[in-house]
Amino acid sequence: MAKSPQVWYIPVPVGRAEATAAEQAQSPGDLSCFAQGSKYLKNTTENMTKMTVRRPLITLAAAILLISSLASGLYVLRLDGVIREKFDGKRWSLPAVVYARPLELYAGLAFSPKMLEDELQLAGYRNDSDDSRPGGFRRQGDTIHIVSRDFQYPSGPEKSERITVRFTADRVQAIEQTGTAVPLDLVRIDPARIGSFHPIEHEDRLLLQRAELPDLLIKTLLAVEDQHFFEHRGVAPSSIMRALLANLRAGSTVQGGSTLSQQLVKNFYLSNERTLLRKINEAIMALLLELHYSKDEILTAYANEIFLGQDGGRAVHGFGLASQFYFRRDLADLSAEQVALLVGIIKGPTFFDPRKKPEDCHKRRDLVLGIMHSHDIINEAEYRQATAAPLIRDGQIMSGFNRFPAFLDLIKRQLRQEYREEDLQSEGLKILTTLDPQVQWQVERHLARTLTDLEKQAGRSQLEGAAVVTNRENGEILALAGGRQATAGGFNRAIEAKRPIGSLIKPAVYLTALGQGYTLASPLEDRAVVLQEKGAKTWRPENYDKKEHGRVPLYLALANSYNLATINLGLKIGVDKVIATAAALGMPGKPEPYPSFLLGTAEMSPLEVSQMYQTLASDGFFIPQRAITSVLAADNTLLKRFGLSVEQRFPAETIFLLNTALQRAISEGTAHSLSRYLPAATAVAGKTGTTDNLRDSWFAGFTGDRLAVVWVGRDDNTPAGVTGSSGALPVWGEIMRALHPQTLALQQPPGIEWAKIDKQTLAAPGLFGADSTLLPFLAGTGPDRETILPSLDTEKIEKKAKGVLNTVRGWFE
């Protein structure tokens, strides 16, 4: 029996139809199946080879896709974190805002209508016929109608009030409520914003809540910038396509396709670079922004963030600040044409700047008004009225960028002792200060003018100066100028210029002597002295006039600023004692007790000198000068109040004697030329100061209400060519004349007696003595033969005494 042939079944990956055909073809004894199987084996091998080659490619592609998806997801998560971190946290760094003192008005105040107008303008009030809204005023002759603004003071809020102020002869005659005529004893006008402390980017804004955004603004903004804002989810493809087609037709960029959300993302998170990556990021972040936050939140953030102009070095952001900057109005008070201008500026604050490109801005504004009209936001009559309105009235734009840089520098230096730099630049602090704009303006004006006049008279150029004015009673710094170009900033000479003070130190010498038993009549030797110290050259001090004046009374040595008398006196009472007195007055540092200190080699700034003389002006009480009254947080919480600090450092009787001698420096001494600027009845007390080779010119003095210190010199320390009486004194005199100072009436303390002395013998005058003067003494220290006169009216006594003596002398002529 023959064996059946062996059949090989080879599994092959074929379709089901092929498999059935193959199975039917297979039968015992049919050798064709072997060939068929070989064919299938070959095909299988080829397929497996191809699959072996493709599998790594597929795996690689899958891996790349997976990694890309993960990377994209992580990138989106990172962008999401950026969005939420900044939007949920503190969105903006708010600069500290600095305010001047509030203006208090009352009947009888010496204040002219022009002064009130100037101060209202500085505070951002608008002068127009519509005085019904807060922040407006209107002048009618000698009457000014004001609608004050709400303001948060440390003591609490003060609401807006409508008031009428009437003037007579440059004085406030009466104040009353507008409409009711109810008299008001005192009104307080909210203070002017005089500057702010910014971070590096110098952004500024007034933050608004959603409820503070008027419907007129919202409707106009959406009609112009994003008509489908409440419909899209951050990106509007239809808007992008529409803008693309419009730009292609125009051949340039004439329309943007970005939504408000995209614009906010670009301004808030991204740079202005024009790259594909930035555009992709903008779209992704806009979608994420809409995912997490409501439309109202996004709209409010946009209204506070958008850049709308430049104020010098300050960037104006947000509609709130732009409204104040361009129109001096709150956002809610803007008219249709004013809203149209702000919305129109969004497209290009530089290209449509109403100050620099008024024609382009006008066209853009009217274009926006046309859109408002077509969208029924305003009617036909409103549209015609708005297009006919002027762009911006003259003087309406209000700069708020550090109007008084030298004073702002002082404020910042004092705040650094209490707050970190980043707090000043980001926490939105409100700093209430002592700056009096009226005083500051006069200081700036007359410092610059008088220096120009001095340059012409002395034939010198590049003279510089600095000035400080304070309140005599409480030490508040009312004004400070660091140079003749007051608004330029830079080197602040009032604070940073440390120069020898010359004869301004002499009151410390004579105050020390009066405290050791000397009197104003004590004889001093104004004679040459030669001083030699180890390791130093022989020093031969001289008087300014190169003369010796022999035996002189103490008061006259101070009034005439005799160097030799001062040196001899200082050496007797002790240089170290004089230094201690100067330190008690307020001099900083610890100078070496060299004799030259007695003639003013100590270097001090005008502000430091002002602190010394403040103690003299305050009757011996040391009052730290201050420029800040209080600091409030962004939410108006009181953080710190800078109260008045007083410490008595010298007996009132001794200070009274010294200040009387300083009044003599004005009436008959080195500062007698002050009579050109102020009447003698003002009774100013003061002292001139001049340093070697006329390098520095000083004058420090005080009236009944103010103390002022002026320095004049050159920044390169070369001779200025002016003395204290010919340089600094004229500046001081011009400033004070403009401020109409009060008469200085020194308060005589108990224990003071007045007596006459003979100017030649320095003793009690004889019966027929004609050359005498009346001086105050501590009780029991006057001349031997005299009539004690306790009266304060020394001028009247002096006149009566001279009248009697002249009568007696006439008997013998």
GROMACS .gro file of C-alpha atoms in nm, residues 232-431:
model
  200
  232HIS     CA    1  -1.668   8.562   2.214
  233ARG     CA    2  -1.451   8.367   2.458
  234GLY     CA    3  -1.134   8.571   2.425
  235VAL     CA    4  -1.058   8.532   2.054
  236ALA     CA    5  -1.289   8.628   1.768
  237PRO     CA    6  -1.193   8.451   1.441
  238SER     CA    7  -1.453   8.647   1.245
  239SER     CA    8  -1.298   8.974   1.363
  240ILE     CA    9  -0.952   8.851   1.265
  241MET     CA   10  -1.070   8.757   0.914
  242ARG     CA   11  -1.258   9.084   0.873
  243ALA     CA   12  -0.949   9.282   0.978
  244LEU     CA   13  -0.729   9.072   0.749
  245LEU     CA   14  -0.948   9.141   0.447
  246ALA     CA   15  -0.968   9.513   0.528
  247ASN     CA   16  -0.591   9.535   0.561
  248LEU     CA   17  -0.536   9.345   0.235
  249ARG     CA   18  -0.772   9.578   0.051
  250ALA     CA   19  -0.605   9.886   0.196
  251GLY     CA   20  -0.252   9.759   0.145
  252SER     CA   21  -0.164   9.850   0.504
  253THR     CA   22  -0.278   9.791   0.859
  254VAL     CA   23  -0.599   9.987   0.894
  255GLN     CA   24  -0.793   9.761   1.126
  256GLY     CA   25  -0.705   9.531   1.414
  257GLY     CA   26  -0.863   9.200   1.494
  258SER     CA   27  -0.765   9.176   1.858
  259THR     CA   28  -1.039   9.154   2.117
  260LEU     CA   29  -1.032   9.357   2.438
  261SER     CA   30  -0.914   9.042   2.614
  262GLN     CA   31  -0.623   9.009   2.374
  263GLN     CA   32  -0.536   9.377   2.414
  264LEU     CA   33  -0.540   9.339   2.792
  265VAL     CA   34  -0.313   9.034   2.772
  266LYS     CA   35  -0.070   9.220   2.546
  267ASN     CA   36  -0.055   9.526   2.773
  268PHE     CA   37  -0.070   9.341   3.103
  269TYR     CA   38   0.151   9.038   3.044
  270LEU     CA   39   0.343   9.060   2.716
  271SER     CA   40   0.581   9.289   2.533
  272ASN     CA   41   0.503   9.491   2.220
  273GLU     CA   42   0.727   9.286   1.990
  274ARG     CA   43   0.562   9.178   1.662
  275THR     CA   44   0.639   8.804   1.647
  276LEU     CA   45   0.433   8.494   1.573
  277LEU     CA   46   0.513   8.346   1.915
  278ARG     CA   47   0.388   8.658   2.093
  279LYS     CA   48   0.067   8.647   1.890
  280ILE     CA   49   0.015   8.277   1.973
  281ASN     CA   50   0.076   8.347   2.342
  282GLU     CA   51  -0.168   8.636   2.324
  283ALA     CA   52  -0.444   8.414   2.186
  284ILE     CA   53  -0.384   8.131   2.434
  285MET     CA   54  -0.370   8.367   2.731
  286ALA     CA   55  -0.683   8.549   2.617
  287LEU     CA   56  -0.870   8.216   2.615
  288LEU     CA   57  -0.735   8.131   2.960
  289LEU     CA   58  -0.826   8.478   3.089
  290GLU     CA   59  -1.186   8.434   2.975
  291LEU     CA   60  -1.191   8.084   3.125
  292HIS     CA   61  -1.115   8.208   3.476
  293TYR     CA   62  -1.265   8.555   3.497
  294SER     CA   63  -1.591   8.727   3.421
  295LYS     CA   64  -1.643   8.982   3.146
  296ASP     CA   65  -1.688   9.259   3.401
  297GLU     CA   66  -1.357   9.174   3.569
  298ILE     CA   67  -1.178   9.178   3.235
  299LEU     CA   68  -1.345   9.503   3.132
  300THR     CA   69  -1.250   9.672   3.461
  301ALA     CA   70  -0.889   9.554   3.435
  302TYR     CA   71  -0.870   9.684   3.079
  303ALA     CA   72  -1.007  10.024   3.183
  304ASN     CA   73  -0.737  10.055   3.451
  305GLU     CA   74  -0.447   9.919   3.245
  306ILE     CA   75  -0.476  10.079   2.902
  307PHE     CA   76  -0.198  10.329   2.817
  308LEU     CA   77  -0.340  10.670   2.724
  309GLY     CA   78  -0.054  10.918   2.716
  310GLN     CA   79   0.270  11.050   2.857
  311ASP     CA   80   0.318  11.318   3.123
  312GLY     CA   81   0.689  11.392   3.106
  313GLY     CA   82   0.849  11.086   3.263
  314ARG     CA   83   0.517  10.952   3.389
  315ALA     CA   84   0.307  10.709   3.184
  316VAL     CA   85  -0.066  10.778   3.211
  317HIS     CA   86  -0.256  10.450   3.240
  318GLY     CA   87  -0.628  10.392   3.273
  319PHE     CA   88  -0.932  10.605   3.202
  320GLY     CA   89  -0.946  10.735   3.560
  321LEU     CA   90  -0.611  10.914   3.551
  322ALA     CA   91  -0.647  11.011   3.184
  323SER     CA   92  -0.974  11.187   3.265
  324GLN     CA   93  -0.800  11.396   3.531
  325PHE     CA   94  -0.491  11.453   3.317
  326TYR     CA   95  -0.665  11.572   3.001
  327PHE     CA   96  -0.981  11.733   3.139
  328ARG     CA   97  -0.942  11.786   3.517
  329ARG     CA   98  -1.266  11.592   3.563
  330ASP     CA   99  -1.379  11.270   3.720
  331LEU     CA  100  -1.456  11.003   3.461
  332ALA     CA  101  -1.827  11.014   3.542
  333ASP     CA  102  -1.839  11.384   3.451
  334LEU     CA  103  -1.700  11.353   3.097
  335SER     CA  104  -1.902  11.472   2.799
  336ALA     CA  105  -1.950  11.271   2.477
  337GLU     CA  106  -1.665  11.445   2.293
  338GLN     CA  107  -1.430  11.389   2.588
  339VAL     CA  108  -1.514  11.019   2.605
  340ALA     CA  109  -1.461  10.997   2.228
  341LEU     CA  110  -1.117  11.156   2.260
  342LEU     CA  111  -1.004  10.906   2.525
  343VAL     CA  112  -1.134  10.605   2.333
  344GLY     CA  113  -0.981  10.738   2.014
  345ILE     CA  114  -0.640  10.775   2.176
  346ILE     CA  115  -0.627  10.399   2.244
  347LYS     CA  116  -0.528  10.331   1.884
  348GLY     CA  117  -0.208  10.534   1.925
  349PRO     CA  118  -0.145  10.767   2.222
  350THR     CA  119   0.160  10.911   2.046
  351PHE     CA  120  -0.003  10.957   1.705
  352PHE     CA  121  -0.319  11.111   1.849
  353ASP     CA  122  -0.168  11.321   2.131
  354PRO     CA  123  -0.399  11.627   2.158
  355ARG     CA  124  -0.104  11.845   2.268
  356LYS     CA  125   0.141  11.757   1.992
  357LYS     CA  126  -0.087  11.643   1.708
  358PRO     CA  127  -0.419  11.823   1.761
  359GLU     CA  128  -0.533  11.788   1.397
  360ASP     CA  129  -0.486  11.410   1.391
  361CYS     CA  130  -0.646  11.382   1.734
  362HIS     CA  131  -0.942  11.594   1.622
  363LYS     CA  132  -1.004  11.370   1.320
  364ARG     CA  133  -0.979  11.058   1.530
  365ARG     CA  134  -1.217  11.199   1.792
  366ASP     CA  135  -1.476  11.291   1.529
  367LEU     CA  136  -1.443  10.944   1.375
  368VAL     CA  137  -1.526  10.790   1.712
  369LEU     CA  138  -1.817  11.032   1.751
  370GLY     CA  139  -1.946  10.908   1.415
  371ILE     CA  140  -1.934  10.550   1.541
  372MET     CA  141  -2.117  10.655   1.858
  373HIS     CA  142  -2.384  10.819   1.644
  374SER     CA  143  -2.423  10.519   1.411
  375HIS     CA  144  -2.463  10.286   1.710
  376ASP     CA  145  -2.727  10.515   1.866
  377ILE     CA  146  -2.505  10.591   2.166
  378ILE     CA  147  -2.565  10.961   2.104
  379ASN     CA  148  -2.840  11.126   1.900
  380GLU     CA  149  -2.810  11.369   1.612
  381ALA     CA  150  -2.818  11.683   1.827
  382GLU     CA  151  -2.557  11.546   2.066
  383TYR     CA  152  -2.338  11.443   1.774
  384ARG     CA  153  -2.345  11.791   1.621
  385GLN     CA  154  -2.275  11.956   1.954
  386ALA     CA  155  -1.986  11.718   2.028
  387THR     CA  156  -1.816  11.760   1.689
  388ALA     CA  157  -1.836  12.139   1.728
  389ALA     CA  158  -1.671  12.133   2.072
  390PRO     CA  159  -1.302  12.227   2.104
  391LEU     CA  160  -1.051  11.949   2.156
  392ILE     CA  161  -0.902  12.064   2.488
  393ARG     CA  162  -0.924  12.407   2.645
  394ASP     CA  163  -0.604  12.604   2.700
  395GLY     CA  164  -0.434  12.518   3.028
  396GLN     CA  165  -0.665  12.226   3.086
  397ILE     CA  166  -0.407  11.946   3.075
  398MET     CA  167  -0.281  11.888   3.425
  399SER     CA  168   0.070  11.759   3.486
  400GLY     CA  169   0.104  11.568   3.810
  401PHE     CA  170   0.462  11.451   3.771
  402ASN     CA  171   0.671  11.588   4.058
  403ARG     CA  172   0.600  11.959   4.019
  404PHE     CA  173   0.837  12.044   4.308
  405PRO     CA  174   1.126  11.794   4.276
  406ALA     CA  175   1.348  11.938   4.551
  407PHE     CA  176   1.069  11.917   4.807
  408LEU     CA  177   0.979  11.568   4.682
  409ASP     CA  178   1.341  11.468   4.735
  410LEU     CA  179   1.316  11.581   5.097
  411ILE     CA  180   0.994  11.383   5.144
  412LYS     CA  181   1.149  11.067   5.004
  413ARG     CA  182   1.455  11.098   5.230
  414GLN     CA  183   1.235  11.130   5.537
  415LEU     CA  184   1.008  10.842   5.433
  416ARG     CA  185   1.304  10.609   5.383
  417GLN     CA  186   1.355  10.621   5.757
  418GLU     CA  187   1.013  10.461   5.802
  419TYR     CA  188   0.936  10.263   5.483
  420ARG     CA  189   1.111  10.038   5.234
  421GLU     CA  190   1.178  10.167   4.883
  422GLU     CA  191   0.943   9.908   4.730
  423ASP     CA  192   0.662  10.018   4.963
  424LEU     CA  193   0.696  10.375   4.838
  425GLN     CA  194   0.673  10.256   4.479
  426SER     CA  195   0.399   9.997   4.495
  427GLU     CA  196   0.168  10.023   4.796
  428GLY     CA  197  -0.031  10.329   4.694
  429LEU     CA  198   0.054  10.528   5.007
  430LYS     CA  199  -0.091  10.878   5.045
  431ILE     CA  200   0.160  11.127   5.186
   0.00000   0.00000   0.00000
